[in-house]
CSV table of C-alpha atoms and ligand atoms in Angstrom, one decimal:
chain,number,residue,atom,x,y,z
A,208,MET,CA,-33.0,0.0,-101.1
A,209,LYS,CA,-32.5,-2.8,-103.4
A,210,SER,CA,-33.7,-2.5,-106.9
A,211,ILE,CA,-35.3,-5.7,-108.5
A,212,ASP,CA,-35.9,-5.6,-112.0
A,213,ILE,CA,-37.5,-8.2,-114.9
A,214,CYS,CA,-36.7,-7.7,-118.2
A,215,LEU,CA,-39.3,-9.6,-120.2
A,216,SER,CA,-37.2,-9.9,-123.9
A,217,PRO,CA,-33.8,-9.5,-124.6
A,218,ASP,CA,-34.8,-7.1,-127.2
A,219,LEU,CA,-35.4,-4.3,-123.8
A,220,MET,CA,-31.6,-5.0,-122.4
A,221,HIS,CA,-30.7,-1.6,-123.7
A,222,LEU,CA,-33.2,-0.3,-121.0
A,223,TYR,CA,-31.0,-1.9,-118.1
A,224,GLU,CA,-27.7,-1.7,-116.7
A,225,VAL,CA,-26.1,-4.2,-115.9
A,226,GLN,CA,-22.7,-3.7,-114.2
A,227,ASP,CA,-23.8,-3.1,-110.8
A,228,LYS,CA,-26.1,-6.0,-110.8
A,229,ALA,CA,-26.5,-9.9,-109.8
A,230,VAL,CA,-28.0,-11.0,-113.1
A,231,VAL,CA,-30.4,-14.1,-113.0
A,232,VAL,CA,-31.0,-15.3,-116.9
A,233,VAL,CA,-34.2,-17.6,-117.0
A,234,ASP,CA,-35.3,-19.4,-120.3
A,235,ILE,CA,-37.1,-22.3,-118.7
A,236,LEU,CA,-38.1,-24.0,-121.8
A,237,ARG,CA,-35.7,-25.4,-121.9
A,238,ALA,CA,-31.7,-23.9,-122.3
A,239,THR,CA,-31.3,-22.7,-118.1
A,240,SER,CA,-33.1,-25.8,-117.0
A,241,CYS,CA,-30.6,-28.1,-119.3
A,242,MET,CA,-27.6,-26.4,-117.9
A,243,THR,CA,-29.1,-26.4,-114.2
A,244,THR,CA,-29.2,-30.5,-114.5
A,245,ALA,CA,-26.1,-30.9,-116.4
A,246,LEU,CA,-24.2,-29.1,-113.3
A,247,ALA,CA,-26.3,-31.0,-110.9
A,248,HIS,CA,-25.1,-33.9,-112.9
A,249,GLY,CA,-21.6,-33.4,-112.3
A,250,VAL,CA,-20.4,-31.8,-115.7
A,251,ALA,CA,-17.5,-29.7,-114.9
A,252,ALA,CA,-18.2,-26.5,-116.9
A,253,ILE,CA,-20.4,-25.0,-119.5
A,254,ARG,CA,-19.4,-22.9,-122.7
A,255,PRO,CA,-22.0,-20.9,-123.5
A,256,VAL,CA,-22.5,-19.3,-127.3
A,257,ALA,CA,-24.4,-17.2,-129.2
A,258,GLU,CA,-23.4,-19.0,-132.9
A,259,VAL,CA,-23.8,-22.0,-133.6
A,260,GLN,CA,-20.4,-22.0,-135.6
A,261,ALA,CA,-18.5,-20.5,-132.5
A,262,CYS,CA,-19.8,-23.9,-130.6
A,263,GLU,CA,-18.3,-26.2,-133.3
A,264,ALA,CA,-15.1,-24.7,-133.0
A,265,LEU,CA,-15.2,-25.2,-129.6
A,266,GLY,CA,-16.2,-28.8,-130.2
A,267,LYS,CA,-12.4,-29.0,-132.2
A,268,GLU,CA,-10.9,-27.8,-129.1
A,269,GLY,CA,-12.2,-31.0,-127.2
A,270,TYR,CA,-15.8,-29.5,-125.6
A,271,LEU,CA,-18.7,-31.9,-126.1
A,272,THR,CA,-21.2,-29.8,-128.2
A,273,ALA,CA,-24.9,-29.0,-127.4
A,274,GLY,CA,-28.0,-27.1,-128.5
A,275,GLU,CA,-30.9,-26.8,-131.4
A,276,ARG,CA,-32.1,-24.4,-133.4
A,277,GLY,CA,-36.1,-23.8,-133.5
A,278,GLY,CA,-35.2,-26.6,-130.9
A,279,GLU,CA,-34.3,-29.2,-133.0
A,280,LYS,CA,-30.8,-31.2,-131.9
A,281,ILE,CA,-28.1,-29.7,-133.9
A,282,ASP,CA,-27.1,-32.4,-136.3
A,283,SER,CA,-23.0,-32.3,-135.9
A,284,PHE,CA,-24.2,-31.8,-131.9
A,285,ASN,CA,-23.1,-34.6,-129.4
A,286,PHE,CA,-26.4,-33.5,-127.0
A,287,GLY,CA,-29.6,-31.2,-127.9
A,288,ASN,CA,-32.0,-29.5,-125.4
A,289,SER,CA,-33.3,-32.2,-123.1
A,290,PRO,CA,-32.5,-32.1,-119.6
A,291,TYR,CA,-33.0,-35.7,-119.6
A,292,GLU,CA,-29.4,-35.7,-121.8
A,293,TYR,CA,-28.1,-33.9,-118.8
A,294,GLN,CA,-28.6,-37.3,-116.3
A,295,SER,CA,-26.2,-39.8,-117.4
A,296,ALA,CA,-23.0,-41.0,-116.0
A,297,ASP,CA,-21.3,-40.2,-119.4
A,298,ILE,CA,-21.4,-36.6,-119.0
A,299,VAL,CA,-19.6,-36.5,-115.2
A,300,GLY,CA,-16.1,-34.1,-115.1
A,301,LYS,CA,-17.1,-33.4,-119.1
A,302,LYS,CA,-17.1,-29.6,-120.5
A,303,ILE,CA,-19.8,-28.8,-122.6
A,304,ALA,CA,-20.4,-25.9,-125.4
A,305,VAL,CA,-23.9,-24.7,-126.2
A,306,THR,CA,-26.1,-22.8,-128.4
A,307,THR,CA,-29.4,-22.3,-128.1
A,308,THR,CA,-32.1,-19.7,-129.7
A,309,ASN,CA,-33.0,-17.7,-127.1
A,310,GLY,CA,-30.9,-18.5,-123.4
A,311,THR,CA,-27.4,-18.4,-125.0
A,312,ARG,CA,-28.2,-15.0,-126.6
A,313,ALA,CA,-29.9,-13.5,-123.6
A,314,ILE,CA,-26.5,-14.9,-121.2
A,315,SER,CA,-24.4,-13.4,-123.9
A,316,LEU,CA,-26.5,-9.9,-123.7
A,317,SER,CA,-25.7,-10.1,-120.0
A,318,GLU,CA,-22.0,-10.1,-119.9
A,319,GLY,CA,-20.5,-7.4,-118.2
A,320,ALA,CA,-22.8,-8.1,-115.1
A,321,ARG,CA,-21.7,-8.4,-111.4
A,322,GLN,CA,-22.7,-11.7,-111.2
A,323,LEU,CA,-24.4,-13.9,-113.7
A,324,LEU,CA,-26.5,-16.9,-112.2
A,325,ILE,CA,-28.7,-18.9,-114.1
A,326,GLY,CA,-32.4,-19.7,-113.1
A,327,SER,CA,-34.8,-22.6,-113.1
A,328,PHE,CA,-37.8,-23.9,-111.4
A,329,LEU,CA,-35.1,-26.9,-110.7
A,330,ASN,CA,-33.3,-24.3,-108.5
A,331,LEU,CA,-35.5,-21.8,-107.4
A,332,SER,CA,-35.3,-21.7,-103.6
A,333,THR,CA,-31.6,-22.3,-103.9
A,334,LEU,CA,-30.9,-19.1,-106.0
A,335,ALA,CA,-34.1,-17.3,-103.7
A,336,SER,CA,-32.0,-17.9,-100.3
A,337,TYR,CA,-28.2,-17.3,-102.1
A,338,LEU,CA,-29.9,-13.7,-103.7
A,339,ASN,CA,-31.5,-13.1,-100.3
A,340,GLU,CA,-28.0,-13.0,-98.5
A,341,GLN,CA,-26.5,-10.4,-101.0
A,342,GLU,CA,-26.8,-7.0,-101.1
A,343,HIS,CA,-26.7,-5.8,-105.1
A,344,ASN,CA,-29.3,-5.0,-107.0
A,345,ILE,CA,-31.0,-7.7,-109.0
A,346,LEU,CA,-31.6,-8.0,-112.6
A,347,ILE,CA,-34.0,-11.1,-113.5
A,348,VAL,CA,-33.5,-11.6,-117.7
A,349,CYS,CA,-36.8,-13.8,-119.7
A,350,ALA,CA,-34.9,-15.2,-122.5
A,351,GLY,CA,-38.3,-15.5,-124.0
A,352,TRP,CA,-38.7,-16.6,-128.0
A,353,LYS,CA,-37.0,-14.6,-130.5
A,354,GLY,CA,-37.7,-11.3,-129.0
A,355,PHE,CA,-40.9,-12.0,-128.2
A,356,VAL,CA,-42.3,-12.4,-124.5
A,357,ASN,CA,-43.0,-16.0,-123.1
A,358,LEU,CA,-45.1,-17.3,-119.7
A,359,GLU,CA,-43.3,-19.6,-118.5
A,360,ASP,CA,-39.6,-17.2,-118.3
A,361,THR,CA,-42.2,-14.5,-117.2
A,362,LEU,CA,-44.1,-17.2,-114.0
A,363,PHE,CA,-40.0,-17.5,-113.2
A,364,ALA,CA,-39.3,-14.3,-112.5
A,365,GLY,CA,-42.5,-13.5,-110.9
A,366,ALA,CA,-41.4,-16.7,-108.3
A,367,LEU,CA,-38.1,-15.4,-108.1
A,368,ALA,CA,-39.6,-12.4,-107.2
A,369,GLU,CA,-41.8,-12.9,-104.9
A,370,GLN,CA,-39.4,-15.1,-102.9
A,371,LEU,CA,-36.7,-11.9,-102.4
A,372,THR,CA,-37.8,-10.8,-98.9
A,373,ALA,CA,-36.1,-7.1,-99.3
A,374,LYS,CA,-38.4,-4.0,-100.0
A,375,PHE,CA,-37.1,-2.9,-103.1
A,376,THR,CA,-37.8,-0.3,-105.9
A,377,GLN,CA,-38.4,-1.4,-109.4
A,378,ALA,CA,-37.6,0.6,-112.8
A,379,CYS,CA,-41.1,-0.6,-114.2
A,380,ASP,CA,-44.3,-2.9,-113.5
A,381,SER,CA,-42.9,-5.9,-115.0
A,382,THR,CA,-42.1,-7.4,-111.1
A,383,LEU,CA,-45.2,-6.7,-109.9
A,384,ALA,CA,-46.7,-8.1,-112.9
A,385,ALA,CA,-45.3,-11.0,-113.2
A,386,ILE,CA,-45.6,-11.5,-109.4
A,387,SER,CA,-49.0,-11.2,-109.8
A,388,LEU,CA,-49.1,-13.9,-112.8
A,389,TYR,CA,-47.2,-16.2,-110.8
A,390,HIS,CA,-49.9,-16.0,-108.0
A,391,SER,CA,-52.3,-17.0,-110.4
A,392,ALA,CA,-49.9,-20.1,-112.4
A,393,LYS,CA,-48.8,-22.0,-109.0
A,394,HIS,CA,-51.5,-23.8,-108.4
A,395,ASN,CA,-50.8,-26.5,-111.7
A,396,LEU,CA,-48.2,-24.5,-113.9
A,397,LYS,CA,-48.5,-26.9,-116.4
A,398,ARG,CA,-52.4,-26.5,-116.7
A,399,PHE,CA,-51.7,-22.6,-117.0
A,400,LEU,CA,-48.7,-22.7,-119.9
A,401,GLN,CA,-51.0,-25.5,-121.9
A,402,ASN,CA,-51.9,-23.0,-124.7
A,403,SER,CA,-49.1,-21.2,-124.4
A,404,SER,CA,-46.4,-20.6,-127.2
A,405,HIS,CA,-43.5,-22.7,-126.4
A,406,VAL,CA,-45.4,-25.5,-125.0
A,407,GLN,CA,-47.1,-25.6,-128.2
A,408,ARG,CA,-44.2,-26.2,-130.5
A,409,LEU,CA,-42.5,-28.4,-128.1
A,410,GLN,CA,-45.6,-30.6,-128.4
A,411,HIS,CA,-44.8,-30.6,-132.1
A,412,LEU,CA,-41.1,-32.1,-131.0
A,413,ASN,CA,-42.5,-34.8,-128.5
A,414,GLY,CA,-40.8,-32.2,-125.6
A,415,ASP,CA,-44.2,-32.8,-123.5
A,416,ARG,CA,-42.1,-34.8,-121.0
A,417,ASP,CA,-39.3,-32.3,-121.0
A,418,VAL,CA,-41.9,-29.3,-120.1
A,419,THR,CA,-43.2,-31.4,-117.3
A,420,PHE,CA,-39.2,-31.9,-115.6
A,421,CYS,CA,-38.8,-28.1,-116.3
A,422,LEU,CA,-41.4,-27.1,-114.0
A,423,LYS,CA,-40.5,-29.5,-110.6
A,424,LEU,CA,-39.5,-27.0,-107.9
A,425,ASP,CA,-36.5,-27.1,-106.0
A,426,GLU,CA,-35.0,-30.3,-107.8
A,427,TYR,CA,-31.7,-29.5,-107.4
A,428,GLU,CA,-29.6,-27.2,-104.7
A,429,VAL,CA,-27.1,-26.1,-107.4
A,430,ILE,CA,-26.8,-22.1,-108.8
A,431,PRO,CA,-24.6,-22.3,-112.7
A,432,VAL,CA,-22.6,-18.9,-112.2
A,433,LEU,CA,-20.2,-17.4,-114.6
A,434,LYS,CA,-16.9,-17.5,-114.1
A,435,GLY,CA,-14.5,-16.5,-117.0
A,436,LYS,CA,-16.5,-17.5,-120.0
A,437,GLU,CA,-17.9,-20.9,-118.6
A,438,LEU,CA,-20.7,-21.3,-116.4
A,439,VAL,CA,-19.8,-23.6,-113.1
A,440,LYS,CA,-21.5,-24.3,-110.1
A,441,LEU,CA,-22.0,-22.1,-107.4
A,442,GLU,CA,-19.7,-22.3,-104.4
A,443,LEU,CA,-22.7,-22.4,-101.1
B,190,3SL,O1,-34.5,-21.2,-127.0
B,190,3SL,C1,-33.8,-22.1,-126.3
B,190,3SL,O2,-32.6,-21.0,-126.2
B,190,3SL,C2,-34.1,-22.9,-126.3
B,190,3SL,O3,-34.4,-23.2,-124.7
B,190,3SL,C3,-35.3,-23.4,-126.7
B,190,3SL,S1,-36.0,-24.9,-126.9
B,190,3SL,O4,-36.7,-25.4,-125.7
B,190,3SL,O5,-34.3,-26.1,-126.9
B,190,3SL,O6,-36.6,-25.1,-128.0
């Protein structure tokens, strides 16, 4: 029987094996929503890196640079971390190196997975259909915030787990908890999240428009997958 587990914070990654699994990394606000958007709008590849310096070095090699710390764009970078920055014709065919506070850290901790995929509400059903056709065990890794659990990544994990139709085993109760949380929230995700920590943080950064966008369901039929060191569109 397949196992479907949810790691609620990168700080719990030591409890999980990734080698035999399809790992789905999620950072709804906003890293993995931006990655999905960028590839859907024609970016050729995204190189996720955990550190700002590594991203700057890739900038010197010809990548565009993107990302944030504490939600704010890094001054010397080309782009910040709003999904609206990744919808322009100017990015078509370009390669972007990106570093974010939590999303790219969760990706680096998941390297070594049998397959590493990127999830967001924007590609939820496409991702679920793909995973339902695979035999692999699945681990959903929530990026959280600096090791803390957050609601939006947990909700996405519940939404995805609910669409995975196989009978499954689980290492702990996080999958059942996330599905149950999603049931409570799904009729109005934005209202459910209004007091959540990162939505509050983004209010101070004028991020309300980004939150609304990142909670859209099934905007794109694209799955970012790690090939070597870069995220590219999975061939479906
Ligand atoms: O931490 C991250 O990876 C970011 O997505 C955070 S923010 O939404 O850009 O603040």
